Coordinates of C-alpha atoms in Angstrom, one line a residue:
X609 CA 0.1 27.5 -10.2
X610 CA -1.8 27.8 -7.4
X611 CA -3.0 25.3 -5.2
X612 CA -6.4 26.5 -6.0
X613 CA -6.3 25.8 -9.6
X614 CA -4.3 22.7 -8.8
X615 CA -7.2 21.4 -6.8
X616 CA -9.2 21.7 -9.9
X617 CA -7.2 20.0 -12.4
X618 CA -7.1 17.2 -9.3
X619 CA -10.8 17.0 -9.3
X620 CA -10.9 17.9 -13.6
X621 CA -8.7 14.8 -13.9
X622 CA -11.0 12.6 -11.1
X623 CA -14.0 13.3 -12.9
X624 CA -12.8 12.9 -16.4
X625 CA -10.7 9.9 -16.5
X626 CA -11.8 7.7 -13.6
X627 CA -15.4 6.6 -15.1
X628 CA -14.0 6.5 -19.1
X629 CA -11.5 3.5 -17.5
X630 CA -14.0 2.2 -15.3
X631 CA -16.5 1.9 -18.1
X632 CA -14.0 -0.5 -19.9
X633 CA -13.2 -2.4 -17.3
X634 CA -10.4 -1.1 -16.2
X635 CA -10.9 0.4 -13.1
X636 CA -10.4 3.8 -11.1
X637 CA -6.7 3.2 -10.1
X638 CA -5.2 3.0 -13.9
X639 CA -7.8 6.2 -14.6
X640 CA -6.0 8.0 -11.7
X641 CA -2.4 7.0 -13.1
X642 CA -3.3 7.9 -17.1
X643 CA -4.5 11.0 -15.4
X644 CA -1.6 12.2 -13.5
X645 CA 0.7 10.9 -16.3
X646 CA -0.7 13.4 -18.3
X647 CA -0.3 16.1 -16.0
X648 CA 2.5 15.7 -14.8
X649 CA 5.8 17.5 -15.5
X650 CA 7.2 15.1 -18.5
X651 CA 3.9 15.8 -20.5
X652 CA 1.3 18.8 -20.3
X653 CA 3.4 20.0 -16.2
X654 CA -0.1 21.5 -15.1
X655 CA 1.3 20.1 -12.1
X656 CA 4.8 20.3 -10.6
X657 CA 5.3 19.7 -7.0
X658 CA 4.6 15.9 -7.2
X659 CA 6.1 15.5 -3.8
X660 CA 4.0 17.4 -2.0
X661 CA 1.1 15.7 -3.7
X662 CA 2.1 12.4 -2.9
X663 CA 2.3 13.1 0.8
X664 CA -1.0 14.6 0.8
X665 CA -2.7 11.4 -0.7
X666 CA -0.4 9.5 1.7
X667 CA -3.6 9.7 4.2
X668 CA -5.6 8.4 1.5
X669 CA -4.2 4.9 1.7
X670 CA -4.6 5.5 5.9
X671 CA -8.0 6.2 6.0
X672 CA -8.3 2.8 3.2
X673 CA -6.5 0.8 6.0
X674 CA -8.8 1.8 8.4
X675 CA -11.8 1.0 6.9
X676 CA -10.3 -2.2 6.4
X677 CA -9.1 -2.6 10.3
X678 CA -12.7 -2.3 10.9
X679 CA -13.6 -5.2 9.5
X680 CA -11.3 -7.4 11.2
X681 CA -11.7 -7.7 15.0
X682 CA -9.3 -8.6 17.5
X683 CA -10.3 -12.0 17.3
X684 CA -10.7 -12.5 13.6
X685 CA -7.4 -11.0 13.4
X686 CA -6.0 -13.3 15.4
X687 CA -7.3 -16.3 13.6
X688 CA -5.3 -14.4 10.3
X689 CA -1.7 -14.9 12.1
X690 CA -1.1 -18.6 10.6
X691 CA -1.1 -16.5 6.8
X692 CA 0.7 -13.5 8.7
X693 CA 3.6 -15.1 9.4
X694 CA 4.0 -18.3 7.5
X695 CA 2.6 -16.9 4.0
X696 CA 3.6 -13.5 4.7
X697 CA 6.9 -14.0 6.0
X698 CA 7.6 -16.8 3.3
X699 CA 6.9 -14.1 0.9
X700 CA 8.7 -11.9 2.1
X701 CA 12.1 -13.9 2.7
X702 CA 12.2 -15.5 -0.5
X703 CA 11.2 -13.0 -2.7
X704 CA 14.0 -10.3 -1.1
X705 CA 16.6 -13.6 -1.8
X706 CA 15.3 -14.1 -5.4
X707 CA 15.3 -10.2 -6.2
X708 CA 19.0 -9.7 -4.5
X709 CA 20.2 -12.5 -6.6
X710 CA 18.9 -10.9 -9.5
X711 CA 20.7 -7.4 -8.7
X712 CA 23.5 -9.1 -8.0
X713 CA 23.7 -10.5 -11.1
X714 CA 23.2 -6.7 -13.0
X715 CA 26.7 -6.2 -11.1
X716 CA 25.2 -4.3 -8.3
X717 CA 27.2 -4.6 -5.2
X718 CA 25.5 -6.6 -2.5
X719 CA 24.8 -4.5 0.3
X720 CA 22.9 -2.1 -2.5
X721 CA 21.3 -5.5 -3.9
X722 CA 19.8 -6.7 -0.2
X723 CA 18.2 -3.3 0.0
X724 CA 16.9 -3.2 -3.7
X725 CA 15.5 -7.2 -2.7
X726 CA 14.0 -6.6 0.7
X727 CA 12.4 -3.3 -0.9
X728 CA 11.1 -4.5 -4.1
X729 CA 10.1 -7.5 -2.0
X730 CA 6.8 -5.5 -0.5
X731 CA 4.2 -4.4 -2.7
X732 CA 1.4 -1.9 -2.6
X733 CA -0.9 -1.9 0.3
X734 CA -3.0 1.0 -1.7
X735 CA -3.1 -0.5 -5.0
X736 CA -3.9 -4.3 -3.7
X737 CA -6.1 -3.3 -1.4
X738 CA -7.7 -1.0 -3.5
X739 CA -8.2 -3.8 -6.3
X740 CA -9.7 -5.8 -3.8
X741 CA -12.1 -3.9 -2.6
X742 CA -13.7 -2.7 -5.6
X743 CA -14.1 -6.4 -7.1
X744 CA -15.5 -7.0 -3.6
X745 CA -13.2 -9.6 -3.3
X746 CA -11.5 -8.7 0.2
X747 CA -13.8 -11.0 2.1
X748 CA -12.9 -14.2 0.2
X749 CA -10.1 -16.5 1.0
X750 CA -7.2 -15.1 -1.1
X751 CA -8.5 -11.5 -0.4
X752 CA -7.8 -12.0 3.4
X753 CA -4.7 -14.2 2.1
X754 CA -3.5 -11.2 0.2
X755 CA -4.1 -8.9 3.2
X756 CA -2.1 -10.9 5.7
X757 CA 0.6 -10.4 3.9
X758 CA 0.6 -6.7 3.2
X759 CA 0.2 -6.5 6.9
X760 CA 3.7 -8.2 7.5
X761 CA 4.9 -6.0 4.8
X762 CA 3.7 -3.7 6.3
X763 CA 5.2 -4.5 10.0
X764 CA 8.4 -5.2 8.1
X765 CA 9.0 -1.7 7.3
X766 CA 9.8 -0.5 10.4
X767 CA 13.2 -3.1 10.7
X768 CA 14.2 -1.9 7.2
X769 CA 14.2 1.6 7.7
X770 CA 16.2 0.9 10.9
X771 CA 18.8 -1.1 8.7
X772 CA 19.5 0.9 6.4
X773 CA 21.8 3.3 7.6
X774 CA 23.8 0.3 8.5
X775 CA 24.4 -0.1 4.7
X776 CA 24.9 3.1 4.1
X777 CA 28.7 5.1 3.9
X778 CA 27.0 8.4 5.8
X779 CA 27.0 8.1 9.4
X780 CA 24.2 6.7 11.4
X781 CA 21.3 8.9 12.5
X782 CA 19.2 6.7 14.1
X783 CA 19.6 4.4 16.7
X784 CA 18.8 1.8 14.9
X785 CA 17.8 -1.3 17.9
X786 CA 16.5 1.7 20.1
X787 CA 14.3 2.7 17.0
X788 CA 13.0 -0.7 17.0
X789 CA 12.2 -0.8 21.2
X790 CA 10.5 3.4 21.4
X791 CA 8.3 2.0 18.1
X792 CA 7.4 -1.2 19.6
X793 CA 6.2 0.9 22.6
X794 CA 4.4 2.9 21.2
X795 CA 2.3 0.5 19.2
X796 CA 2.0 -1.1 22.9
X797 CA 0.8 1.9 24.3
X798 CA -2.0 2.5 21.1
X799 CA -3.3 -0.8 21.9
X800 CA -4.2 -0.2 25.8
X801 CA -5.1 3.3 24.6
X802 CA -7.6 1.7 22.3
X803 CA -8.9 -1.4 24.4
X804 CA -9.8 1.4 27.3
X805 CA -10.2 4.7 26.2
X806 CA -11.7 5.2 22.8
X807 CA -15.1 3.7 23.6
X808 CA -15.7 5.6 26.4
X809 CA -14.2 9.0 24.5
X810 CA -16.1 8.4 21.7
X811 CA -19.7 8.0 23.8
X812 CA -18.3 11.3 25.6
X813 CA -18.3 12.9 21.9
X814 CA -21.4 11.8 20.8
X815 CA -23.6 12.2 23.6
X816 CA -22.4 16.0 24.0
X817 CA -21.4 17.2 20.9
X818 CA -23.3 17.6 17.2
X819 CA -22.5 15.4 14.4
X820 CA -19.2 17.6 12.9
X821 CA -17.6 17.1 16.1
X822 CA -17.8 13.4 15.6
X823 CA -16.3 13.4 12.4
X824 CA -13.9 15.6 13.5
X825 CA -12.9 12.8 16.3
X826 CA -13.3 10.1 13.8
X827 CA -11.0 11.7 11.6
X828 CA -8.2 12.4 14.7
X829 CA -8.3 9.1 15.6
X830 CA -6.4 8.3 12.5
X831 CA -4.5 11.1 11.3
X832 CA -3.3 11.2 15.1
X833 CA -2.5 7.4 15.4
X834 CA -0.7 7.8 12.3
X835 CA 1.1 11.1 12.8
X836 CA 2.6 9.6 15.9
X837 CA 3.7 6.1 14.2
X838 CA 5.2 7.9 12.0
X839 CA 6.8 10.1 14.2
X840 CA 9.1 7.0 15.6
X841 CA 9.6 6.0 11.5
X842 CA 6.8 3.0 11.3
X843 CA 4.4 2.6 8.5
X844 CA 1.3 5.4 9.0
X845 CA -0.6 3.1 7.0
X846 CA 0.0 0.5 9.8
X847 CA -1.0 2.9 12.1
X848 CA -4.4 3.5 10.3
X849 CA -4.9 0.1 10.0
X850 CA -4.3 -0.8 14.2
X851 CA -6.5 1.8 15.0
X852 CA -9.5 0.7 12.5
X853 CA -9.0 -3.3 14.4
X854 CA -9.1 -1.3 18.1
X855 CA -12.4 0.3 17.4
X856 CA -14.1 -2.4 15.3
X857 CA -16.1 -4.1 18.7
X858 CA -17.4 -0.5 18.7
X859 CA -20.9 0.1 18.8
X860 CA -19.9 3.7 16.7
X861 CA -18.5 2.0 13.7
X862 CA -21.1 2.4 11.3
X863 CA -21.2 6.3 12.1
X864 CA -17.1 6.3 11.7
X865 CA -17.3 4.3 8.6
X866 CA -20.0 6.9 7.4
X867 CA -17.8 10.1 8.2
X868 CA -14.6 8.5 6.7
X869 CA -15.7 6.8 3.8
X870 CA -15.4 10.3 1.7
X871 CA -12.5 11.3 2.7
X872 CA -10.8 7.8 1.9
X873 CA -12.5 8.7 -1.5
X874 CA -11.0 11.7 -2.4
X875 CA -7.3 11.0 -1.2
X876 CA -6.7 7.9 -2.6
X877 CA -7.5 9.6 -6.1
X878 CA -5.0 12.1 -5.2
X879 CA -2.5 9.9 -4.1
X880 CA -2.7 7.7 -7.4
X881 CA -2.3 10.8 -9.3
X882 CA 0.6 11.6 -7.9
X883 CA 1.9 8.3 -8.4
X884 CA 0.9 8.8 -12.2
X885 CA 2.6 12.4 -12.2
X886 CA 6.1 10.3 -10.5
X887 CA 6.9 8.4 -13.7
X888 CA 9.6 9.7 -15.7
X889 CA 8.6 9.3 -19.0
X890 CA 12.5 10.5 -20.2
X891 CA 14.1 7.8 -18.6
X892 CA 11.3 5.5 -20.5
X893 CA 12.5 7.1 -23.7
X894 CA 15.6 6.8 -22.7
X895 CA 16.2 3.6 -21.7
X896 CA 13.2 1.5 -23.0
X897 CA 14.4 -1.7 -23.1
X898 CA 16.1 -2.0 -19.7
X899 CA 13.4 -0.8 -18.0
X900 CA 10.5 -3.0 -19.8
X901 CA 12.9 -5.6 -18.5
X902 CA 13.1 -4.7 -15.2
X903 CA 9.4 -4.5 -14.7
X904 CA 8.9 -7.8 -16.3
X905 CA 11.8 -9.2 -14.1
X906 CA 10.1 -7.5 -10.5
X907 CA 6.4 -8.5 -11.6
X908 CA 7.4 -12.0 -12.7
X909 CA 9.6 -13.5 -10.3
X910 CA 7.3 -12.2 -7.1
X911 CA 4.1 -13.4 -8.9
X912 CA 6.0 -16.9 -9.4
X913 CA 6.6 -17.5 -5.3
X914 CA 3.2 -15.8 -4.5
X915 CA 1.7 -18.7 -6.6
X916 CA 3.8 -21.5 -5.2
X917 CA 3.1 -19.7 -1.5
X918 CA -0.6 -19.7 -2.5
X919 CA -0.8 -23.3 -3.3
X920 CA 1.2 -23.5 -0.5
X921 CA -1.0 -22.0 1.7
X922 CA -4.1 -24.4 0.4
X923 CA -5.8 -21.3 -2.4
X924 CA -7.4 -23.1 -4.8
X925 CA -5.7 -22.8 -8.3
X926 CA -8.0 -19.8 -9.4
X927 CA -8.4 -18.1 -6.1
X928 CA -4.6 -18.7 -6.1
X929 CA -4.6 -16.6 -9.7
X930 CA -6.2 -13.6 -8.1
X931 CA -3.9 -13.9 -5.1
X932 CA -0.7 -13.4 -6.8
X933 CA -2.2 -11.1 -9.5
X934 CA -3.0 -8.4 -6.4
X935 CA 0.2 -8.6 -5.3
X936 CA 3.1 -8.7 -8.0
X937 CA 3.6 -5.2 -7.9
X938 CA 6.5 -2.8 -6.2
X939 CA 4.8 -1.0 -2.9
X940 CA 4.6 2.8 -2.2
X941 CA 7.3 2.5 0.7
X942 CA 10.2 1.9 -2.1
X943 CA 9.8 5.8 -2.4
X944 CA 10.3 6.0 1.1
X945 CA 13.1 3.5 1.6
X946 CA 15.3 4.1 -1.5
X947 CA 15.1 7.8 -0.4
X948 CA 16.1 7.1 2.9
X949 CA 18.9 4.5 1.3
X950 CA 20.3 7.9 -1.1
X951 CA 20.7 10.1 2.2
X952 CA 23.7 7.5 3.8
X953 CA 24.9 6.8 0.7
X954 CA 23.7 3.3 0.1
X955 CA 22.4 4.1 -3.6
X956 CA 23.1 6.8 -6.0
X957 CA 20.4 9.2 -8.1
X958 CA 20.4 7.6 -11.5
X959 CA 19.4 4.0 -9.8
X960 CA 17.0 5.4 -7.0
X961 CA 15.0 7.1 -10.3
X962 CA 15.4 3.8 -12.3
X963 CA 14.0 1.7 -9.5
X964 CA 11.1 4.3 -8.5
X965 CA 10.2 4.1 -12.1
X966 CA 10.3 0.1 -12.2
X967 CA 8.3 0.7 -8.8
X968 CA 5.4 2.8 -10.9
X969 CA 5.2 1.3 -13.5
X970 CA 4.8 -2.1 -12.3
X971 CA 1.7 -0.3 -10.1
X972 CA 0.5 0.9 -13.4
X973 CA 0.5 -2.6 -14.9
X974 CA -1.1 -4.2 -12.4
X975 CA -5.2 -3.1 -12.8
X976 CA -4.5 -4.8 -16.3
X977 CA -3.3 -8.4 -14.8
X978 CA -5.6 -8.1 -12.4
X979 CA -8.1 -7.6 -14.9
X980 CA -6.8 -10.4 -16.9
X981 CA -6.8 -12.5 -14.2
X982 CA -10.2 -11.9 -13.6
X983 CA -11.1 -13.1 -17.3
X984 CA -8.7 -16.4 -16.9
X985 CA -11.3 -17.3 -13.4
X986 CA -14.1 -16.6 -15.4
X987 CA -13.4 -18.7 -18.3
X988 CA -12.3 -22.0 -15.9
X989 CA -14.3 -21.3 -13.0
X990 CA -17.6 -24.0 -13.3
X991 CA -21.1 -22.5 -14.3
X992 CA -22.4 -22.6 -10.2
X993 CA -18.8 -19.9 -9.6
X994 CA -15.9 -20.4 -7.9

């Protein structure tokens, strides 16, 4: 098919299922997912090269964590660090011991089981994030809560992909510590790049040029910071986000936010629709049960210690609800990882495909608990609100 008439199934599919889901309720993330289900190769295969598709969308969840890093300034993301690192790193730590134990205990040898519980341990920056901001719920305490910790899920990707060769039977490819030092400085080097250059480029850009050459620069600024983090392996969602926290002091962000905004649109629709097109609907068939109880095992013991770490952390009970509701899920970097972990040999085929699937379809689930736990706040939550 070409990619033509592929964009217009994309688009067909946008326009069709995203405001029927919507109008129940349900919001534009599970519309996406039903929508690229249904595409996809197990059903009607208008749509093959699902790989190619989810890279594309890929940028989608960039340009999201931009928008979002231009909210936050330096300073106010400072004042984040205490949930950063205790809450976020709490979460992190005792979830990837809780879900190792548990692969352990399916007879799954341990080095294979760390990597399936430090993976399944991080969970979607796009769909959270995504949740969040259409209930408008980002700027509220478990909304920036839930963000900390994506951001040291996100900053914990880049030791985990440097790991896991170490795991692996193939030989090493990487330098593994030197990874760690060349993507620390480049991340150095973005942030005195963006405390003294981007203002003054950016005035350059719209003092001489017309209004496509701005949105042109706005949108190099993030493809670019994100092309070259992950050029040295680190999270290009990371990267979006670092450069949307350098230029929110500027006096251009309502013009960038303007140009972007669209774009951030249009690509995270794709993106979710490839994650809809990824599910294997065989291996459901196939193996129904196990993977029903997988799912339920992954969504229910992270969403058990992101409630204690909530309460924890001083959420109220409900905001605490909404918290770990946003976060249960598997994250789009288990694609990356457990492909990464089947090149040296850590993992085999059949349980990469199971996991992925466990991955998906815990993303799938998780507009519905949101949505339910949406109903369960409304229903305690006093007459005057939360």
């Amino acid at each position: 098919m070409s990619l033509l008439i592929e964009a217009v199934v994309f688009l067909t599919c946008a326009v069709l299922a995203v405001p029927l889901f919507s109008r129940f309720g349900l919001g534009s993330i599970l519309g996406y997912l039903t929508a690229g289900m249904l595409i996809g190769p197990y059903l009607l295969g208008l749509i093959s090269n699902v790989e190619a598709a989810l890279h594309f969308g890929e940028f989608g969840v960039v340009l999201l964590l931009f928008l979002i890093g231009l909210e936050l300034s330096p300073t106010r993301l400072w004042s984040l660090r205490r949930p950063v690192f205790l809450i976020g790193g709490g979460q992190f730590i005792f979830t990837s011991i809780a879900l190792t134990g548990l692969a352990w205990a399916f007879a799954v040898a341990l080095p294979t089981a760390i990597l399936i519980g430090t993976t399944l341990s991080l969970s979607s920056t796009a769909v959270a994030s995504q949740l969040l901001a259409e209930k408008g719920q980002l700027a509220n305490r478990h909304g920036r809560v839930a963000l900390s910790v994506l951001l040291f899920q996100d900053m914990a990707v880049i030791p985990l992909l440097a790991v896991v060769p170490l795991l692996g039977t193939a030989p090493m490819t990487s330098g593994g510590l030197s990874d760690v030092f060349v993507a620390t400085a480049v991340i150095v080097g973005i942030i005195v790049f963006g405390r003294y250059l981007i203002e003054p480029l950016f005035d350059l850009v719209a003092n001489w040029g017309d209004h496509e050459v701005f949105t042109a620069a706005s949108l190099l600024l993030v493809v670019g910071t994100a092309a070259l983090m992950d050029l040295v392996g680190v999270s290009m969602a990371l990267g979006g986000f670092l450069a949307g926290v350098l230029f929110a002091d500027s006096h251009h962000r309502n013009a960038v936010i303007a140009d972007i905004e669209p774009f951030k649109g249009l690509l995270m629709g794709v993106f979710f629709i490839a994650i809809g097109m990824s599910v294997d609907l065989g291996l459901i068939i196939e193996k129904p049960l196990l993977v029903l109880l997988l799912s339920a095992l992954l969504i229910g013991t992270k969403s058990a210690i992101l409630y204690l770490l909530g309460r924890l952390g001083r959420l109220a009970p409900l905001q605490a609800i909404r918290f770990t509701a946003s976060l249960g899920q598997g994250g789009e970097f288990a694609f990356v990882i457990f492909s990464a972990a089947l090149i040296v040999g850590v993992v085999n085929q059949p349980l990469v495909d199971l996991m992925i699937l466990v991955v998906t379809i815990s993303m799938i689930l998780t507009p519905v608990l949101f949505l339910l736990a949406d109903r369960i706040v409304e229903h305690f939550s006093p007459p005057a609100g939360t």
